[in-house]
mmCIF file of C-alpha atoms in Angstrom:
data_model
loop_
_atom_site.group_PDB
_atom_site.id
_atom_site.type_symbol
_atom_site.label_atom_id
_atom_site.label_comp_id
_atom_site.label_asym_id
_atom_site.label_seq_id
_atom_site.Cartn_x
_atom_site.Cartn_y
_atom_site.Cartn_z
ATOM 1 C CA UNK A 28 -8.573 19.105 -28.681
ATOM 2 C CA UNK A 29 -7.504 20.610 -25.342
ATOM 3 C CA UNK A 30 -9.250 19.018 -22.405
ATOM 4 C CA UNK A 31 -11.104 21.508 -20.241
ATOM 5 C CA UNK A 32 -9.759 21.702 -16.705
ATOM 6 C CA UNK A 33 -12.040 20.328 -14.002
ATOM 7 C CA UNK A 34 -13.415 23.116 -11.818
ATOM 8 C CA UNK A 35 -14.854 23.179 -8.330
ATOM 9 C CA UNK A 36 -18.317 23.637 -9.833
ATOM 10 C CA UNK A 37 -17.812 20.509 -11.943
ATOM 11 C CA UNK A 38 -17.042 18.425 -8.862
ATOM 12 C CA UNK A 39 -20.100 19.849 -7.144
ATOM 13 C CA UNK A 40 -22.309 18.901 -10.103
ATOM 14 C CA UNK A 41 -20.861 15.375 -10.289
ATOM 15 C CA UNK A 42 -21.272 14.765 -6.558
ATOM 16 C CA UNK A 43 -24.658 16.435 -6.189
ATOM 17 C CA UNK A 44 -23.319 18.597 -3.381
ATOM 18 C CA UNK A 45 -22.978 22.341 -3.024
ATOM 19 C CA UNK A 46 -19.806 24.121 -4.096
ATOM 20 C CA UNK A 47 -19.173 25.183 -0.504
ATOM 21 C CA UNK A 48 -19.456 21.583 0.751
ATOM 22 C CA UNK A 49 -17.055 20.345 -1.939
ATOM 23 C CA UNK A 50 -14.626 23.157 -1.110
ATOM 24 C CA UNK A 51 -14.662 22.275 2.593
ATOM 25 C CA UNK A 52 -14.181 18.578 1.777
ATOM 26 C CA UNK A 53 -11.156 19.356 -0.391
ATOM 27 C CA UNK A 54 -9.730 21.507 2.406
ATOM 28 C CA UNK A 55 -10.105 18.581 4.857
ATOM 29 C CA UNK A 56 -12.530 20.538 7.013
ATOM 30 C CA UNK A 57 -13.609 18.703 10.205
ATOM 31 C CA UNK A 58 -17.169 19.804 9.461
ATOM 32 C CA UNK A 59 -17.356 17.280 6.578
ATOM 33 C CA UNK A 60 -17.604 13.576 7.408
ATOM 34 C CA UNK A 61 -14.933 11.119 6.260
ATOM 35 C CA UNK A 62 -17.199 9.272 3.803
ATOM 36 C CA UNK A 63 -18.061 12.493 1.943
ATOM 37 C CA UNK A 64 -14.419 13.577 1.861
ATOM 38 C CA UNK A 65 -13.413 10.219 0.451
ATOM 39 C CA UNK A 66 -16.009 10.458 -2.306
ATOM 40 C CA UNK A 67 -15.030 14.011 -3.249
ATOM 41 C CA UNK A 68 -11.295 13.327 -3.207
ATOM 42 C CA UNK A 69 -11.785 10.236 -5.361
ATOM 43 C CA UNK A 70 -13.814 12.240 -7.896
ATOM 44 C CA UNK A 71 -11.154 14.948 -7.889
ATOM 45 C CA UNK A 72 -8.405 12.453 -8.666
ATOM 46 C CA UNK A 73 -10.408 10.646 -11.352
ATOM 47 C CA UNK A 74 -11.143 13.894 -13.173
ATOM 48 C CA UNK A 75 -7.735 15.506 -12.844
ATOM 49 C CA UNK A 76 -8.684 18.257 -10.424
ATOM 50 C CA UNK A 77 -5.551 20.021 -9.112
ATOM 51 C CA UNK A 78 -5.837 18.807 -5.544
ATOM 52 C CA UNK A 79 -2.742 20.523 -4.214
ATOM 53 C CA UNK A 80 -4.144 23.971 -4.998
ATOM 54 C CA UNK A 81 -6.709 23.558 -2.261
ATOM 55 C CA UNK A 82 -5.281 20.691 -0.221
ATOM 56 C CA UNK A 83 -1.680 21.561 0.668
ATOM 57 C CA UNK A 84 0.014 18.502 2.146
ATOM 58 C CA UNK A 85 3.289 20.266 2.794
ATOM 59 C CA UNK A 86 5.002 23.652 2.706
ATOM 60 C CA UNK A 87 4.712 25.794 -0.392
ATOM 61 C CA UNK A 88 7.312 25.182 -3.076
ATOM 62 C CA UNK A 89 7.734 21.408 -2.742
ATOM 63 C CA UNK A 90 7.750 19.547 -6.048
ATOM 64 C CA UNK A 91 5.810 16.658 -4.495
ATOM 65 C CA UNK A 92 4.679 15.181 -1.193
ATOM 66 C CA UNK A 93 5.127 11.546 -0.195
ATOM 67 C CA UNK A 94 3.277 9.928 2.709
ATOM 68 C CA UNK A 95 4.913 7.191 4.792
ATOM 69 C CA UNK A 96 2.619 4.637 6.391
ATOM 70 C CA UNK A 97 3.703 1.869 8.760
ATOM 71 C CA UNK A 98 1.290 -1.097 9.031
ATOM 72 C CA UNK A 99 0.954 -2.740 12.431
ATOM 73 C CA UNK A 100 3.234 -5.814 12.773
ATOM 74 C CA UNK A 101 1.525 -9.200 12.872
ATOM 75 C CA UNK A 102 -0.109 -10.058 16.163
ATOM 76 C CA UNK A 103 1.240 -7.035 18.024
ATOM 77 C CA UNK A 104 -0.203 -3.772 19.274
ATOM 78 C CA UNK A 105 3.026 -1.782 19.041
ATOM 79 C CA UNK A 106 4.554 -0.374 15.868
ATOM 80 C CA UNK A 107 7.889 -0.288 14.089
ATOM 81 C CA UNK A 108 8.344 3.441 14.668
ATOM 82 C CA UNK A 109 10.765 2.939 17.569
ATOM 83 C CA UNK A 110 12.783 0.232 15.778
ATOM 84 C CA UNK A 111 16.279 1.590 14.970
ATOM 85 C CA UNK A 112 16.272 -0.007 11.520
ATOM 86 C CA UNK A 113 13.033 1.688 10.536
ATOM 87 C CA UNK A 114 14.439 4.988 11.755
ATOM 88 C CA UNK A 115 17.336 4.373 9.373
ATOM 89 C CA UNK A 116 14.843 3.725 6.588
ATOM 90 C CA UNK A 117 13.021 6.946 7.456
ATOM 91 C CA UNK A 118 16.342 8.759 7.152
ATOM 92 C CA UNK A 119 17.024 7.141 3.776
ATOM 93 C CA UNK A 120 13.631 8.184 2.451
ATOM 94 C CA UNK A 121 13.949 11.668 3.935
ATOM 95 C CA UNK A 122 17.388 12.283 2.425
ATOM 96 C CA UNK A 123 16.198 11.057 -0.974
ATOM 97 C CA UNK A 124 13.085 13.227 -0.783
ATOM 98 C CA UNK A 125 15.107 16.326 0.087
ATOM 99 C CA UNK A 126 17.406 15.728 -2.880
ATOM 100 C CA UNK A 127 14.317 15.720 -5.091
ATOM 101 C CA UNK A 128 12.823 18.878 -3.481
ATOM 102 C CA UNK A 129 10.077 16.670 -2.117
ATOM 103 C CA UNK A 130 8.374 16.774 1.275
ATOM 104 C CA UNK A 131 7.447 13.643 3.189
ATOM 105 C CA UNK A 132 5.048 13.103 6.044
ATOM 106 C CA UNK A 133 4.437 10.202 8.425
ATOM 107 C CA UNK A 134 0.793 9.221 8.640
ATOM 108 C CA UNK A 135 -0.970 8.153 11.823
ATOM 109 C CA UNK A 136 -3.121 5.563 10.021
ATOM 110 C CA UNK A 137 -2.545 1.826 10.413
ATOM 111 C CA UNK A 138 -4.182 -0.126 7.559
ATOM 112 C CA UNK A 139 -5.254 -3.644 8.414
ATOM 113 C CA UNK A 140 -7.118 -4.766 5.268
ATOM 114 C CA UNK A 141 -7.574 -4.105 1.550
ATOM 115 C CA UNK A 142 -10.448 -1.786 2.361
ATOM 116 C CA UNK A 143 -8.171 0.215 4.661
ATOM 117 C CA UNK A 144 -5.498 0.425 1.968
ATOM 118 C CA UNK A 145 -8.020 1.513 -0.644
ATOM 119 C CA UNK A 146 -9.335 4.228 1.647
ATOM 120 C CA UNK A 147 -5.798 5.447 2.345
ATOM 121 C CA UNK A 148 -5.051 5.781 -1.361
ATOM 122 C CA UNK A 149 -8.360 7.423 -2.233
ATOM 123 C CA UNK A 150 -8.180 10.024 0.532
ATOM 124 C CA UNK A 151 -4.498 10.869 0.773
ATOM 125 C CA UNK A 152 -3.425 14.335 -0.264
ATOM 126 C CA UNK A 153 0.094 13.101 -1.031
ATOM 127 C CA UNK A 154 1.382 12.435 -4.526
ATOM 128 C CA UNK A 155 2.435 8.925 -3.547
ATOM 129 C CA UNK A 156 2.600 6.563 -0.556
ATOM 130 C CA UNK A 157 5.428 4.423 0.807
ATOM 131 C CA UNK A 158 4.367 1.550 3.076
ATOM 132 C CA UNK A 159 7.203 0.484 5.379
ATOM 133 C CA UNK A 160 6.543 -3.196 6.025
ATOM 134 C CA UNK A 161 4.096 -5.736 4.631
ATOM 135 C CA UNK A 162 2.754 -7.240 7.860
ATOM 136 C CA UNK A 163 -0.010 -9.668 6.746
ATOM 137 C CA UNK A 164 -1.089 -7.430 3.847
ATOM 138 C CA UNK A 165 0.639 -9.155 0.918
ATOM 139 C CA UNK A 166 -2.586 -10.217 -0.813
ATOM 140 C CA UNK A 167 -4.219 -6.882 0.031
ATOM 141 C CA UNK A 168 -1.305 -5.055 -1.624
ATOM 142 C CA UNK A 169 -1.731 -7.304 -4.684
ATOM 143 C CA UNK A 170 -5.389 -6.283 -4.921
ATOM 144 C CA UNK A 171 -4.470 -2.641 -4.443
ATOM 145 C CA UNK A 172 -1.984 -2.835 -7.320
ATOM 146 C CA UNK A 173 -4.846 -3.806 -9.644
ATOM 147 C CA UNK A 174 -6.520 -0.405 -9.092
ATOM 148 C CA UNK A 175 -3.722 1.918 -7.916
ATOM 149 C CA UNK A 176 -0.106 2.601 -8.914
ATOM 150 C CA UNK A 177 0.878 5.495 -6.635
ATOM 151 C CA UNK A 178 2.470 3.359 -3.928
ATOM 152 C CA UNK A 179 5.581 1.330 -3.155
ATOM 153 C CA UNK A 180 6.311 -1.081 -0.295
ATOM 154 C CA UNK A 181 9.443 -1.867 1.697
ATOM 155 C CA UNK A 182 9.506 -5.580 2.390
ATOM 156 C CA UNK A 183 10.189 -9.091 1.128
ATOM 157 C CA UNK A 184 10.068 -10.241 -2.477
ATOM 158 C CA UNK A 185 7.265 -12.830 -2.493
ATOM 159 C CA UNK A 186 5.817 -15.207 -5.114
ATOM 160 C CA UNK A 187 3.027 -13.821 -7.358
ATOM 161 C CA UNK A 188 3.809 -10.269 -6.182
ATOM 162 C CA UNK A 189 2.023 -7.673 -8.334
ATOM 163 C CA UNK A 190 2.931 -4.555 -6.388
ATOM 164 C CA UNK A 191 6.206 -2.635 -6.352
ATOM 165 C CA UNK A 192 8.408 -3.792 -3.495
ATOM 166 C CA UNK A 193 11.894 -2.627 -2.532
ATOM 167 C CA UNK A 194 13.783 -4.779 -0.053
ATOM 168 C CA UNK A 195 17.021 -6.624 0.568
ATOM 169 C CA UNK A 196 17.952 -10.173 -0.389
ATOM 170 C CA UNK A 197 16.880 -11.700 2.914
ATOM 171 C CA UNK A 198 17.587 -15.289 1.898
ATOM 172 C CA UNK A 199 21.162 -14.421 0.936
ATOM 173 C CA UNK A 200 21.616 -12.502 4.173
ATOM 174 C CA UNK A 201 20.402 -15.400 6.291
ATOM 175 C CA UNK A 202 22.606 -17.846 4.382
ATOM 176 C CA UNK A 203 25.686 -15.655 4.836
ATOM 177 C CA UNK A 204 25.106 -15.445 8.578
ATOM 178 C CA UNK A 205 24.765 -19.219 9.003
ATOM 179 C CA UNK A 206 27.734 -20.013 6.759
ATOM 180 C CA UNK A 207 29.999 -17.574 8.593
ATOM 181 C CA UNK A 208 29.112 -19.095 11.949
ATOM 182 C CA UNK A 209 29.717 -22.570 10.524
ATOM 183 C CA UNK A 210 33.128 -21.496 9.180
ATOM 184 C CA UNK A 211 34.016 -20.410 12.707
ATOM 185 C CA UNK A 212 33.418 -23.993 13.850
ATOM 186 C CA UNK A 213 29.981 -23.452 15.366
ATOM 187 C CA UNK A 214 27.879 -26.596 15.035
ATOM 188 C CA UNK A 215 24.692 -25.828 16.985
ATOM 189 C CA UNK A 216 23.428 -22.553 15.579
ATOM 190 C CA UNK A 217 20.044 -21.147 16.541
ATOM 191 C CA UNK A 218 17.901 -18.917 14.380
ATOM 192 C CA UNK A 219 16.221 -16.279 16.501
ATOM 193 C CA UNK A 220 13.371 -14.255 14.985
ATOM 194 C CA UNK A 221 9.673 -13.679 14.328
ATOM 195 C CA UNK A 222 8.968 -15.896 11.321
ATOM 196 C CA UNK A 223 5.438 -14.520 10.921
ATOM 197 C CA UNK A 224 7.128 -11.456 9.428
ATOM 198 C CA UNK A 225 7.861 -12.111 5.708
ATOM 199 C CA UNK A 226 11.408 -10.707 5.827
ATOM 200 C CA UNK A 227 12.360 -12.660 8.943
ATOM 201 C CA UNK A 228 10.927 -15.851 7.471
ATOM 202 C CA UNK A 229 13.108 -15.415 4.382
ATOM 203 C CA UNK A 230 16.131 -14.962 6.652
ATOM 204 C CA UNK A 231 15.172 -18.254 8.294
ATOM 205 C CA UNK A 232 15.081 -19.927 4.875
ATOM 206 C CA UNK A 233 18.552 -18.574 4.141
ATOM 207 C CA UNK A 234 19.752 -19.863 7.507
ATOM 208 C CA UNK A 235 18.467 -23.341 6.621
ATOM 209 C CA UNK A 236 20.231 -23.179 3.247
ATOM 210 C CA UNK A 237 23.440 -22.162 5.002
ATOM 211 C CA UNK A 238 23.270 -25.074 7.431
ATOM 212 C CA UNK A 239 22.704 -27.511 4.566
ATOM 213 C CA UNK A 240 25.550 -26.018 2.546
ATOM 214 C CA UNK A 241 27.862 -26.348 5.563
ATOM 215 C CA UNK A 242 26.851 -29.979 6.082
ATOM 216 C CA UNK A 243 25.139 -29.316 9.414
ATOM 217 C CA UNK A 244 21.960 -31.004 10.598
ATOM 218 C CA UNK A 245 18.790 -28.929 10.853
ATOM 219 C CA UNK A 246 17.338 -29.121 14.353
ATOM 220 C CA UNK A 247 13.799 -27.646 14.618
ATOM 221 C CA UNK A 248 14.456 -27.006 18.326
ATOM 222 C CA UNK A 249 17.060 -24.420 17.306
ATOM 223 C CA UNK A 250 14.556 -22.276 15.354
ATOM 224 C CA UNK A 251 13.332 -20.001 18.118
ATOM 225 C CA UNK A 252 10.584 -17.397 18.032
ATOM 226 C CA UNK A 253 11.402 -13.847 19.135
ATOM 227 C CA UNK A 254 9.759 -10.527 18.261
ATOM 228 C CA UNK A 255 11.845 -7.608 17.034
ATOM 229 C CA UNK A 256 12.481 -6.446 20.603
ATOM 230 C CA UNK A 257 15.372 -6.810 23.015
ATOM 231 C CA UNK A 258 13.152 -8.125 25.820
ATOM 232 C CA UNK A 259 11.492 -10.779 23.651
ATOM 233 C CA UNK A 260 14.824 -12.135 22.429
ATOM 234 C CA UNK A 261 16.247 -12.050 25.939
ATOM 235 C CA UNK A 262 13.351 -14.134 27.252
ATOM 236 C CA UNK A 263 13.610 -16.655 24.395
ATOM 237 C CA UNK A 264 17.331 -17.248 24.952
ATOM 238 C CA UNK A 265 16.877 -17.472 28.715
ATOM 239 C CA UNK A 266 14.260 -20.175 28.104
ATOM 240 C CA UNK A 267 16.674 -22.139 25.895
ATOM 241 C CA UNK A 268 19.382 -21.977 28.539
ATOM 242 C CA UNK A 269 16.959 -22.959 31.295
ATOM 243 C CA UNK A 270 15.832 -25.990 29.274
ATOM 244 C CA UNK A 271 19.427 -27.083 28.716
ATOM 245 C CA UNK A 272 19.381 -26.695 24.930
ATOM 246 C CA UNK A 273 22.900 -26.879 23.497
ATOM 247 C CA UNK A 274 23.924 -24.065 21.142
ATOM 248 C CA UNK A 275 27.144 -22.243 20.292
ATOM 249 C CA UNK A 276 25.972 -19.762 17.651
ATOM 250 C CA UNK A 277 23.104 -17.313 17.149
ATOM 251 C CA UNK A 278 21.862 -16.027 13.790
ATOM 252 C CA UNK A 279 19.417 -13.275 14.771
ATOM 253 C CA UNK A 280 16.782 -11.760 12.473
ATOM 254 C CA UNK A 281 17.669 -8.223 13.652
ATOM 255 C CA UNK A 282 20.289 -6.361 15.660
ATOM 256 C CA UNK A 283 17.772 -5.717 18.450
ATOM 257 C CA UNK A 284 17.172 -9.456 18.711
ATOM 258 C CA UNK A 285 20.932 -10.116 18.720
ATOM 259 C CA UNK A 286 21.422 -7.604 21.531
ATOM 260 C CA UNK A 287 18.725 -9.346 23.580
ATOM 261 C CA UNK A 288 20.483 -12.682 23.024
ATOM 262 C CA UNK A 289 23.810 -11.248 24.218
ATOM 263 C CA UNK A 290 22.192 -9.850 27.372
ATOM 264 C CA UNK A 291 20.703 -13.253 28.207
ATOM 265 C CA UNK A 292 23.990 -15.055 27.537
ATOM 266 C CA UNK A 293 25.938 -12.694 29.760
ATOM 267 C CA UNK A 294 23.450 -13.083 32.593
ATOM 268 C CA UNK A 295 23.868 -16.866 32.305
ATOM 269 C CA UNK A 296 27.661 -16.547 32.515
ATOM 270 C CA UNK A 297 28.318 -17.393 28.864
ATOM 271 C CA UNK A 298 30.929 -15.317 27.103
ATOM 272 C CA UNK A 299 30.401 -13.802 23.649
ATOM 273 C CA UNK A 300 32.131 -14.812 21.423
ATOM 274 C CA UNK A 301 34.188 -17.358 23.394
ATOM 275 C CA UNK A 302 31.229 -19.610 24.217
ATOM 276 C CA UNK A 303 28.642 -18.392 21.722
ATOM 277 C CA UNK A 304 29.116 -16.383 18.511
ATOM 278 C CA UNK A 305 26.332 -13.944 17.586
ATOM 279 C CA UNK A 306 25.377 -12.291 14.282
ATOM 280 C CA UNK A 307 22.590 -9.725 13.957
ATOM 281 C CA UNK A 308 20.829 -8.230 10.944
ATOM 282 C CA UNK A 309 20.400 -4.579 9.816
ATOM 283 C CA UNK A 310 23.689 -2.912 10.899
ATOM 284 C CA UNK A 311 21.931 -0.180 12.869
ATOM 285 C CA UNK A 312 24.263 2.460 14.415
ATOM 286 C CA UNK A 313 24.439 0.937 17.891
ATOM 287 C CA UNK A 314 25.727 -2.374 16.457
ATOM 288 C CA UNK A 315 29.282 -1.089 16.162
ATOM 289 C CA UNK A 316 29.224 0.423 19.655
ATOM 290 C CA UNK A 317 27.730 -2.476 21.613
ATOM 291 C CA UNK A 318 29.974 -4.569 23.812
ATOM 292 C CA UNK A 319 31.196 -6.658 22.109
ATOM 293 C CA UNK A 320 30.742 -4.840 18.785
ATOM 294 C CA UNK A 321 28.072 -6.731 16.888
ATOM 295 C CA UNK A 322 28.671 -8.686 13.693
ATOM 296 C CA UNK A 323 25.702 -8.181 11.415
ATOM 297 C CA UNK A 324 24.171 -8.302 7.948
ATOM 298 C CA UNK A 325 23.988 -4.768 6.562
ATOM 299 C CA UNK A 326 21.181 -3.451 4.377
ATOM 300 C CA UNK A 327 21.761 -0.341 2.265
ATOM 301 C CA UNK A 328 19.063 1.969 3.644
ATOM 302 C CA UNK A 329 20.348 5.010 1.732
ATOM 303 C CA UNK A 330 19.914 3.206 -1.579
ATOM 304 C CA UNK A 331 16.580 1.793 -0.416
ATOM 305 C CA UNK A 332 15.332 5.315 0.299
ATOM 306 C CA UNK A 333 16.430 6.549 -3.129
ATOM 307 C CA UNK A 334 14.715 3.631 -4.841
ATOM 308 C CA UNK A 335 11.437 4.033 -2.950
ATOM 309 C CA UNK A 336 11.262 7.755 -3.697
ATOM 310 C CA UNK A 337 12.276 7.424 -7.338
ATOM 311 C CA UNK A 338 9.706 4.677 -7.926
ATOM 312 C CA UNK A 339 6.966 7.136 -7.043
ATOM 313 C CA UNK A 340 8.353 10.340 -8.540
ATOM 314 C CA UNK A 341 9.663 8.929 -11.828
ATOM 315 C CA UNK A 342 6.738 6.674 -12.682
ATOM 316 C CA UNK A 343 4.979 7.767 -15.866
ATOM 317 C CA UNK A 344 1.806 5.783 -15.248
ATOM 318 C CA UNK A 345 2.583 3.172 -17.899
ATOM 319 C CA UNK A 346 2.630 -0.339 -16.509
ATOM 320 C CA UNK A 347 3.472 -1.632 -13.044
ATOM 321 C CA UNK A 348 6.359 -0.262 -11.028
ATOM 322 C CA UNK A 349 9.338 -2.637 -11.023
ATOM 323 C CA UNK A 350 10.396 -4.255 -7.760
ATOM 324 C CA UNK A 351 14.076 -4.186 -6.762
ATOM 325 C CA UNK A 352 16.361 -5.615 -4.121
ATOM 326 C CA UNK A 353 19.276 -3.882 -2.436
ATOM 327 C CA UNK A 354 22.498 -5.667 -1.599
ATOM 328 C CA UNK A 355 23.299 -7.259 1.759
ATOM 329 C CA UNK A 356 26.815 -7.384 3.218
ATOM 330 C CA UNK A 357 28.320 -9.374 6.083
ATOM 331 C CA UNK A 358 29.985 -7.020 8.583
ATOM 332 C CA UNK A 359 32.331 -8.978 10.863
ATOM 333 C CA UNK A 360 32.991 -7.514 14.310
ATOM 334 C CA UNK A 361 33.850 -8.780 17.799
ATOM 335 C CA UNK A 362 30.690 -10.788 18.573
ATOM 336 C CA UNK A 363 31.765 -13.587 16.203
ATOM 337 C CA UNK A 364 35.360 -13.886 17.298
ATOM 338 C CA UNK A 365 36.678 -14.119 13.768
#
């Protein structure tokens, strides 16, 4: 038996609203309040109403539309949008979307709870959503995966994870950075990063594994907090130097953090890499052009973009989307000295 297509009149009858009100809600009219829109859009999805006929989320002719949402980082008011690595991720997603004749849009929303995530998914006009970053929403994403499968997340692979997550092997990357510095003869290596962020915390764990593997002692004083900003890292390293903490190597959780460390070292009269070797993380474009050129752990953002897009476009709605990790590579440049 062929299922009868859901019509505008059907949605009106189910919602108890007039056809004109339902039509305006589906067209995202500002005259309809958000709660009513959410209810109508949810009904439309549940009953297979062809949303994109009346709710175009992109130019005509696109095979699909993907929304990109960036949660607010933990404990901070600013966003990742200006971070060079996330711009690289945007490019990876955008290139992959174009290859699939798919449009993508960047949303202004900033979900902060499960309720926020649920509202995003029930009201979006996109065919799928990519969340760039987990922030503190790991458990909220797990709950969302129990009721929704049209989303994927860039971030860390975490225990008991029920949602689809694409990310790099952060532990391996952190271990490679520490081991390389140890092979260069560095014996007092600091880890510099924001360990409230899941990915940075995994890089810290890898750093600890690398120290142990190299036979070096773990000194808690050498695990130093720094946000993913040049100025934050600069201030943290300046504080270490001012307090007389001995260190000869820096394993940074991002290239921005590494650049901040180098600026602080130079201002203190310490040469990189003669006095202190520095390794970043991400391999953003400026890393190769900084002075000295920055050694770093590279993440394959082009492959990450392809994976995130394909997870959404190729999913047949049968079972959970499978998480995957992209490779990390050590890129050795001048800031290590070898």
